[in-house]
Short mmCIF file of C-alpha atoms in Angstrom, two decimals:
data_model
loop_
_atom_site.label_atom_id
_atom_site.label_comp_id
_atom_site.label_asym_id
_atom_site.label_seq_id
_atom_site.Cartn_x
_atom_site.Cartn_y
_atom_site.Cartn_z
CA MET G 1 -8.12 24.52 -16.78
CA ASN G 2 -11.09 26.15 -15.12
CA ALA G 3 -12.23 27.21 -11.66
CA ILE G 4 -15.52 26.02 -10.24
CA SER G 5 -17.30 27.17 -7.15
CA ASN G 6 -17.99 23.82 -5.54
CA PRO G 7 -16.14 20.52 -5.35
CA ASN G 8 -17.84 17.24 -6.12
CA SER G 9 -19.89 16.72 -2.98
CA ASN G 10 -20.54 13.08 -3.87
CA ARG G 11 -17.02 11.98 -2.96
CA PHE G 12 -16.13 10.36 0.32
CA LEU G 13 -14.12 12.44 2.77
CA SER G 14 -11.76 9.47 3.04
CA LEU G 15 -11.01 9.75 -0.70
CA ASP G 16 -10.06 13.41 -0.35
CA MET G 17 -7.82 12.53 2.58
CA PHE G 18 -6.21 9.64 0.71
CA ARG G 19 -5.47 11.86 -2.26
CA GLY G 20 -4.32 14.68 0.00
CA LEU G 21 -1.89 12.39 1.82
CA THR G 22 -0.54 11.29 -1.54
CA ILE G 23 0.13 14.86 -2.72
CA CYS G 24 1.59 15.78 0.67
CA LEU G 25 4.04 12.87 0.57
CA MET G 26 4.78 13.46 -3.12
CA ILE G 27 5.96 17.01 -2.41
CA VAL G 28 8.09 15.88 0.54
CA VAL G 29 9.73 13.13 -1.53
CA ASN G 30 10.41 15.45 -4.48
CA THR G 31 11.96 18.31 -2.47
CA PRO G 32 14.50 16.94 0.03
CA GLY G 33 16.80 19.48 1.59
CA THR G 34 20.42 19.64 0.49
CA GLY G 35 23.55 19.37 2.59
CA ALA G 36 22.81 15.95 4.06
CA HIS G 37 21.68 12.49 3.04
CA PHE G 38 17.90 12.15 2.90
CA TYR G 39 16.18 9.27 4.68
CA ASP G 40 16.37 6.09 2.60
CA TYR G 41 12.68 5.27 2.97
CA LEU G 42 11.80 8.67 1.47
CA THR G 43 14.14 8.05 -1.47
CA HIS G 44 13.16 5.88 -4.43
CA ALA G 45 14.75 2.44 -4.64
CA ASN G 46 17.74 2.49 -6.98
CA TRP G 47 16.29 -0.23 -9.22
CA PHE G 48 14.72 -3.26 -7.54
CA GLY G 49 13.09 -3.07 -4.12
CA PHE G 50 10.47 -0.88 -2.51
CA THR G 51 10.40 2.20 -0.29
CA LEU G 52 7.68 4.51 0.99
CA ALA G 53 8.63 6.98 -1.76
CA ASP G 54 7.83 4.34 -4.37
CA LEU G 55 4.24 4.17 -3.15
CA VAL G 56 3.47 7.83 -3.88
CA PHE G 57 2.92 7.96 -7.64
CA PRO G 58 0.97 4.69 -7.98
CA SER G 59 -1.21 5.85 -5.08
CA PHE G 60 -2.04 9.04 -6.95
CA LEU G 61 -3.01 6.99 -10.00
CA PHE G 62 -5.14 4.79 -7.74
CA ALA G 63 -6.83 7.87 -6.26
CA MET G 64 -7.46 9.23 -9.76
CA GLY G 65 -9.20 6.00 -10.73
CA ASN G 66 -11.18 6.13 -7.52
CA ALA G 67 -12.38 9.65 -8.31
CA MET G 68 -13.18 8.67 -11.91
CA SER G 69 -15.59 6.02 -10.63
CA PHE G 70 -17.71 8.79 -9.11
CA SER G 71 -17.91 10.75 -12.37
CA MET G 72 -18.17 7.94 -14.92
CA GLY G 73 -21.91 7.53 -14.34
CA LYS G 74 -22.58 10.98 -15.78
CA MET G 75 -20.04 10.46 -18.55
CA LYS G 76 -21.80 7.28 -19.66
CA GLU G 77 -25.04 9.25 -20.02
CA THR G 78 -23.43 11.53 -22.61
CA THR G 79 -23.09 10.76 -26.30
CA ALA G 80 -19.85 9.29 -27.64
CA ASN G 81 -18.96 12.61 -29.31
CA VAL G 82 -19.29 14.53 -26.05
CA PHE G 83 -17.34 11.84 -24.18
CA TRP G 84 -14.44 11.82 -26.64
CA LYS G 85 -14.28 15.61 -26.79
CA LYS G 86 -14.11 15.89 -23.00
CA VAL G 87 -11.60 13.08 -22.50
CA ILE G 88 -9.29 14.17 -25.31
CA LYS G 89 -9.37 17.80 -24.18
CA ARG G 90 -8.50 16.98 -20.57
CA SER G 91 -5.81 14.47 -21.55
CA VAL G 92 -4.13 16.92 -23.93
CA ILE G 93 -4.20 19.75 -21.36
CA ILE G 94 -2.64 17.61 -18.63
CA PHE G 95 -0.02 16.22 -21.03
CA LEU G 96 0.94 19.68 -22.30
CA LEU G 97 1.18 21.05 -18.76
CA GLY G 98 3.60 18.25 -17.94
CA TYR G 99 5.66 18.96 -21.03
CA LEU G 100 5.74 22.70 -20.38
CA MET G 101 6.75 22.02 -16.77
CA TYR G 102 9.89 20.23 -17.97
CA TRP G 103 10.57 22.92 -20.56
CA PHE G 104 10.20 25.69 -17.93
CA PRO G 105 11.67 28.34 -17.63
CA PHE G 106 11.81 28.15 -21.45
CA PHE G 107 14.97 30.27 -21.77
CA ARG G 108 18.60 29.75 -20.78
CA GLN G 109 21.82 31.71 -20.88
CA GLY G 110 24.14 30.60 -23.67
CA MET G 111 27.95 30.33 -23.62
CA ASP G 112 28.24 33.92 -24.86
CA GLY G 113 26.00 35.19 -22.05
CA ALA G 114 23.05 35.88 -24.35
CA TRP G 115 19.63 34.46 -23.53
CA GLU G 116 18.26 31.83 -25.89
CA LEU G 117 15.19 29.62 -26.13
CA LYS G 118 15.73 26.20 -24.57
CA PRO G 119 15.78 23.82 -27.53
CA PHE G 120 12.90 21.39 -28.00
CA ALA G 121 15.45 18.69 -28.75
CA GLU G 122 16.56 18.70 -25.09
CA THR G 123 13.11 18.74 -23.47
CA ARG G 124 11.78 15.63 -21.77
CA ILE G 125 8.56 14.42 -23.39
CA MET G 126 7.27 11.87 -20.89
CA GLY G 127 6.86 12.52 -17.15
CA VAL G 128 4.50 12.38 -14.18
CA LEU G 129 1.69 14.55 -15.57
CA GLN G 130 2.11 13.00 -19.00
CA ARG G 131 1.65 9.53 -17.53
CA ILE G 132 -1.39 10.76 -15.59
CA ALA G 133 -2.86 12.10 -18.86
CA LEU G 134 -2.31 8.86 -20.76
CA CYS G 135 -3.63 6.69 -17.93
CA TYR G 136 -6.71 8.89 -17.58
CA PHE G 137 -7.34 8.70 -21.33
CA VAL G 138 -7.10 4.92 -21.57
CA THR G 139 -9.00 4.21 -18.34
CA ALA G 140 -11.85 6.52 -19.33
CA ILE G 141 -12.22 4.65 -22.62
CA ILE G 142 -12.09 1.28 -20.88
CA PHE G 143 -14.91 2.05 -18.48
CA TYR G 144 -17.01 3.95 -21.01
CA TYR G 145 -17.17 0.96 -23.32
CA LEU G 146 -16.42 -2.06 -21.12
CA SER G 147 -17.72 -3.64 -17.93
CA GLU G 148 -15.69 -3.95 -14.74
CA LYS G 149 -15.20 -7.67 -15.40
CA ALA G 150 -13.81 -6.92 -18.85
CA ALA G 151 -11.55 -4.24 -17.32
CA ILE G 152 -10.11 -6.81 -14.91
CA ILE G 153 -9.44 -9.25 -17.76
CA LEU G 154 -7.79 -6.47 -19.76
CA SER G 155 -5.66 -5.55 -16.73
CA VAL G 156 -4.39 -9.12 -16.47
CA ILE G 157 -3.54 -9.05 -20.18
CA LEU G 158 -1.68 -5.75 -19.77
CA LEU G 159 0.41 -7.02 -16.85
CA LEU G 160 1.25 -10.37 -18.42
CA GLY G 161 1.78 -8.79 -21.84
CA TYR G 162 4.18 -6.22 -20.39
CA TRP G 163 6.07 -9.04 -18.62
CA ALA G 164 6.39 -10.82 -21.96
CA ILE G 165 7.55 -7.63 -23.70
CA LEU G 166 10.32 -7.14 -21.13
CA TYR G 167 11.75 -10.59 -21.86
CA LEU G 168 11.05 -10.75 -25.59
CA PHE G 169 12.52 -7.37 -26.48
CA GLY G 170 15.11 -6.82 -23.76
CA GLN G 171 18.73 -7.78 -24.38
CA PRO G 172 19.12 -11.53 -23.75
CA GLU G 173 20.52 -12.35 -20.31
CA ALA G 174 20.09 -8.65 -19.35
CA GLU G 175 16.36 -8.16 -19.84
CA LEU G 176 15.85 -6.27 -16.57
CA GLU G 177 19.02 -4.17 -16.49
CA MET G 178 18.60 -0.39 -16.75
CA ALA G 179 20.58 0.06 -19.96
CA THR G 180 19.31 -3.00 -21.83
CA ASN G 181 15.65 -3.50 -20.90
CA ALA G 182 12.85 -3.13 -23.44
CA VAL G 183 11.59 0.13 -21.88
CA THR G 184 14.93 1.89 -22.30
CA ARG G 185 15.47 0.55 -25.79
CA PHE G 186 11.99 1.56 -26.94
CA ASP G 187 12.20 5.06 -25.46
CA LEU G 188 15.61 5.69 -27.02
CA PHE G 189 14.34 4.44 -30.38
CA VAL G 190 11.10 6.45 -30.35
CA LEU G 191 11.99 9.57 -28.36
CA GLY G 192 15.75 9.79 -28.64
CA GLU G 193 18.19 10.45 -25.82
CA GLY G 194 17.47 14.19 -25.81
CA HIS G 195 13.83 13.70 -24.84
CA ILE G 196 14.16 11.31 -21.90
CA TYR G 197 15.07 11.65 -18.21
CA LYS G 198 18.82 12.12 -17.63
CA ARG G 199 19.20 12.43 -13.86
CA ASP G 200 19.73 8.72 -13.22
CA SER G 201 22.99 6.80 -13.60
CA ILE G 202 22.28 6.59 -17.34
CA PRO G 203 19.61 8.15 -19.59
CA PHE G 204 16.47 6.26 -18.54
CA ASP G 205 12.89 7.46 -18.19
CA PRO G 206 11.00 6.05 -15.17
CA GLU G 207 7.80 7.35 -16.81
CA GLY G 208 8.59 5.93 -20.22
CA ILE G 209 6.20 4.92 -22.98
CA LEU G 210 6.14 1.14 -22.48
CA SER G 211 6.03 1.28 -18.68
CA THR G 212 2.88 3.38 -18.94
CA LEU G 213 0.99 0.20 -19.95
CA PRO G 214 1.10 -1.49 -16.52
CA SER G 215 0.50 1.83 -14.73
CA ILE G 216 -2.95 1.92 -16.31
CA VAL G 217 -3.81 -1.03 -14.06
CA ASN G 218 -3.24 1.14 -10.96
CA VAL G 219 -5.96 3.48 -12.22
CA VAL G 220 -8.25 0.57 -13.09
CA GLY G 221 -7.73 -0.81 -9.59
CA GLY G 222 -8.67 2.53 -8.08
CA PHE G 223 -11.75 2.76 -10.29
CA ILE G 224 -13.03 -0.68 -9.34
CA ALA G 225 -12.33 0.05 -5.67
CA GLY G 226 -14.28 3.30 -5.97
CA SER G 227 -17.25 1.53 -7.52
CA PHE G 228 -17.18 -1.08 -4.78
CA ILE G 229 -16.95 1.59 -2.07
CA GLN G 230 -20.01 3.34 -3.47
CA ARG G 231 -21.98 0.09 -3.29
CA ILE G 232 -21.04 -1.29 0.13
CA GLY G 233 -17.86 0.51 1.21
CA LYS G 234 -19.36 2.26 4.24
CA SER G 235 -19.83 -1.00 6.08
CA PHE G 236 -17.73 -3.47 8.01
CA GLU G 237 -18.33 -6.02 5.27
CA GLY G 238 -16.99 -3.63 2.64
CA ILE G 239 -13.93 -2.74 4.73
CA ALA G 240 -13.20 -6.41 5.39
CA LYS G 241 -13.38 -7.25 1.67
CA LEU G 242 -11.06 -4.37 0.80
CA LEU G 243 -8.53 -5.60 3.38
CA ILE G 244 -8.78 -9.22 2.19
CA VAL G 245 -8.28 -8.33 -1.47
CA GLY G 246 -5.47 -5.94 -0.53
CA PHE G 247 -3.69 -8.68 1.44
CA LEU G 248 -4.12 -11.23 -1.37
CA LEU G 249 -2.72 -8.81 -3.95
CA MET G 250 0.29 -8.03 -1.75
CA ALA G 251 0.91 -11.76 -1.18
CA LEU G 252 0.64 -12.45 -4.93
CA ALA G 253 3.01 -9.56 -5.62
CA ARG G 254 5.58 -10.99 -3.24
CA TRP G 255 5.33 -14.36 -4.96
CA TRP G 256 5.67 -12.72 -8.38
CA ASP G 257 8.64 -10.75 -7.03
CA LEU G 258 10.61 -14.01 -6.99
CA VAL G 259 10.58 -14.14 -10.79
CA LEU G 260 9.77 -10.53 -11.75
CA PRO G 261 11.26 -8.21 -9.10
CA ILE G 262 9.29 -5.31 -7.70
CA SER G 263 10.59 -2.18 -9.42
CA LYS G 264 9.03 1.26 -9.49
CA LYS G 265 11.31 2.49 -12.26
CA LEU G 266 10.37 -0.43 -14.51
CA TRP G 267 6.81 -0.44 -13.12
CA THR G 268 6.75 -4.23 -13.13
CA GLY G 269 3.55 -6.22 -12.69
CA SER G 270 4.62 -7.25 -9.19
CA PHE G 271 5.01 -3.56 -8.35
CA VAL G 272 1.49 -2.85 -9.63
CA LEU G 273 -0.12 -5.61 -7.55
CA TYR G 274 1.87 -4.64 -4.47
CA THR G 275 0.93 -0.95 -4.62
CA VAL G 276 -2.73 -1.61 -5.43
CA GLY G 277 -2.86 -4.02 -2.49
CA ILE G 278 -1.36 -1.46 -0.13
CA ASP G 279 -3.69 1.27 -1.41
CA LEU G 280 -6.76 -0.92 -0.90
CA SER G 281 -5.66 -1.53 2.68
CA ILE G 282 -5.01 2.16 3.35
CA MET G 283 -8.37 3.09 1.85
CA ALA G 284 -10.13 0.52 4.03
CA ILE G 285 -8.47 1.91 7.15
CA LEU G 286 -9.38 5.49 6.24
CA ILE G 287 -13.00 4.55 5.57
CA TYR G 288 -13.18 2.78 8.93
CA PHE G 289 -11.87 5.71 10.95
CA ILE G 290 -13.30 8.62 8.94
CA GLU G 291 -16.60 7.38 7.55
CA LEU G 292 -17.64 4.89 10.25
CA LYS G 293 -15.94 6.07 13.43
CA GLN G 294 -16.10 9.77 12.48
CA LYS G 295 -12.50 10.34 13.58
CA HIS G 296 -11.42 13.46 11.73
CA PHE G 297 -7.94 14.10 13.16
CA GLY G 298 -5.76 15.51 10.37
CA VAL G 299 -8.59 15.35 7.83
CA GLU G 300 -8.95 19.10 7.44
CA PHE G 301 -5.22 19.50 6.83
CA THR G 302 -4.86 16.76 4.22
CA THR G 303 -8.08 17.45 2.33
CA VAL G 304 -6.68 20.89 1.45
CA PHE G 305 -4.33 19.03 -0.90
CA GLY G 306 -7.05 16.64 -2.04
CA LYS G 307 -9.31 19.38 -3.36
CA ASN G 308 -6.79 20.88 -5.80
CA PRO G 309 -4.34 18.00 -6.28
CA LEU G 310 -2.99 18.48 -9.79
CA PHE G 311 -2.78 22.26 -9.46
CA ILE G 312 -0.88 22.10 -6.16
CA TYR G 313 1.47 19.44 -7.54
CA LEU G 314 2.17 21.60 -10.60
CA PHE G 315 2.77 24.65 -8.41
CA SER G 316 5.16 22.70 -6.16
CA GLU G 317 7.27 21.60 -9.12
CA LEU G 318 7.42 25.05 -10.73
CA PHE G 319 8.14 26.74 -7.40
CA PHE G 320 10.95 24.27 -6.67
CA ILE G 321 12.47 24.75 -10.14
CA THR G 322 12.30 28.53 -9.70
CA LEU G 323 14.08 28.42 -6.34
CA ARG G 324 16.83 26.27 -7.85
CA LEU G 325 17.34 28.88 -10.59
CA ILE G 326 17.85 31.84 -8.23
CA PRO G 327 21.55 32.24 -7.35
CA VAL G 328 22.31 33.47 -3.83
CA ASN G 329 26.08 33.26 -4.16
CA SER G 330 28.60 31.59 -6.45
CA LYS G 331 27.96 28.16 -4.91
CA MET G 332 24.32 28.11 -3.81
CA ASP G 333 20.87 28.67 -5.22
CA ALA G 334 17.97 29.92 -3.09
CA PHE G 335 16.75 26.44 -2.12
CA GLU G 336 20.24 25.26 -1.14
CA TRP G 337 20.86 28.41 0.87
CA VAL G 338 17.68 28.01 2.92
CA SER G 339 18.33 24.31 3.46
CA GLU G 340 22.01 24.52 4.38
CA ARG G 341 22.30 27.95 5.99
CA ILE G 342 19.12 27.73 8.05
CA PHE G 343 17.73 24.23 8.55
CA GLN G 344 21.00 22.30 8.51
CA ARG G 345 22.40 24.60 11.20
CA ILE G 346 19.34 24.08 13.41
CA PHE G 347 18.79 20.40 12.59
CA PRO G 348 22.03 18.90 11.25
CA GLY G 349 21.87 15.78 9.09
CA SER G 350 18.97 13.89 7.56
CA PHE G 351 16.44 15.47 9.88
CA GLY G 352 17.39 18.91 8.59
CA ALA G 353 16.84 17.75 5.00
CA PHE G 354 13.48 16.37 6.10
CA VAL G 355 12.49 19.62 7.82
CA THR G 356 13.34 21.54 4.65
CA ALA G 357 10.99 19.30 2.67
CA ILE G 358 8.26 19.67 5.30
CA VAL G 359 8.51 23.46 5.28
CA PHE G 360 8.38 23.50 1.48
CA MET G 361 5.32 21.26 1.61
CA LEU G 362 3.67 23.62 4.11
CA VAL G 363 4.23 26.56 1.76
CA CYS G 364 2.40 24.62 -0.95
CA TRP G 365 -0.28 23.69 1.57
CA SER G 366 -0.80 27.37 2.39
CA LEU G 367 -1.69 28.01 -1.25
CA GLY G 368 -4.15 25.12 -1.13
CA TRP G 369 -5.60 26.44 2.12
CA TRP G 370 -6.15 29.88 0.57
CA LEU G 371 -7.82 28.38 -2.51
CA ASN G 372 -10.06 26.26 -0.30
CA LYS G 373 -10.93 29.25 1.89
CA LYS G 374 -11.96 31.18 -1.22
CA ARG G 375 -13.85 28.09 -2.43
CA ILE G 376 -11.74 27.96 -5.57
CA TYR G 377 -11.35 24.45 -6.93
CA ILE G 378 -9.22 24.28 -10.05
CA LYS G 379 -10.08 21.38 -12.30
CA ILE G 380 -7.38 20.38 -14.73
#
């Protein structure tokens, strides 16, 4: 992780806003206030279905692919040794940061009151940053060695192959159930129950090993969109083509949903096509208003997140974990106390939980604003 004095000036302002909106929404979704039910559309679908919250992570992967398309030209000019060294180094750093984030705060108080090191056997291995690292690694290799046409063919193979894996290796007649699908079975076999996510109804990792395969396609989609935008994106023709392809992908996803339901937790192929289609449409709209019409309302606010996305996301997670570890009284931690003793009393119900998340997001934004003011851009 290193600080540089200038961001990549070659990127579109609309890309920074798209990525900033993604981080902004990601923080809000991840930190709902306590004491009341959070809005359903800001909560992930239980299994099948789709909510606004489900769009966040695939949109970040899409934005990452989009940004990669701007840097791949220089990467292709380097030797294979330099390329592999850079890609492996960045992938390992991001993966380790994700792992350390789940291991944080590294120590816990035992039954006898003594402090002890949190055991490795109980630390989640996969996760959001880990998936980002793996997707970055594979996508970089794809576009270093293959053409965009070959990447599209490979994406089709990944989506159809993953569909086949779900039905070939899931429990018969229960291939898509949480406890018996191929993703769960593979993660339990390879990682063991101690190393996977345990905050669902049963031990199940929504960022598991197998489900990382289709998520690569979200990055590939973002990369190809970025390449297209660089060629003719700042034109009405380019915007129209982005909207048309986005609509076709969403329509195809809805058709596929009839036989392979849209599911963020399983990261089904229909989910991939649906989210890529939505992201293409959002990107087209942003390019139209920001790049063509020069409408910059809200741009300055959101691009603060877009200039240090991974760092701000990591800070938000660690800050949230820290607040949940600080006891205020016998029943509440610091986050719960602020949410229930302050915001729930002013704004009772779901709106109070939403306000808590917004305020938390603004605290994270203030860090991003300070970094941007000091022209510090932290590349992970």
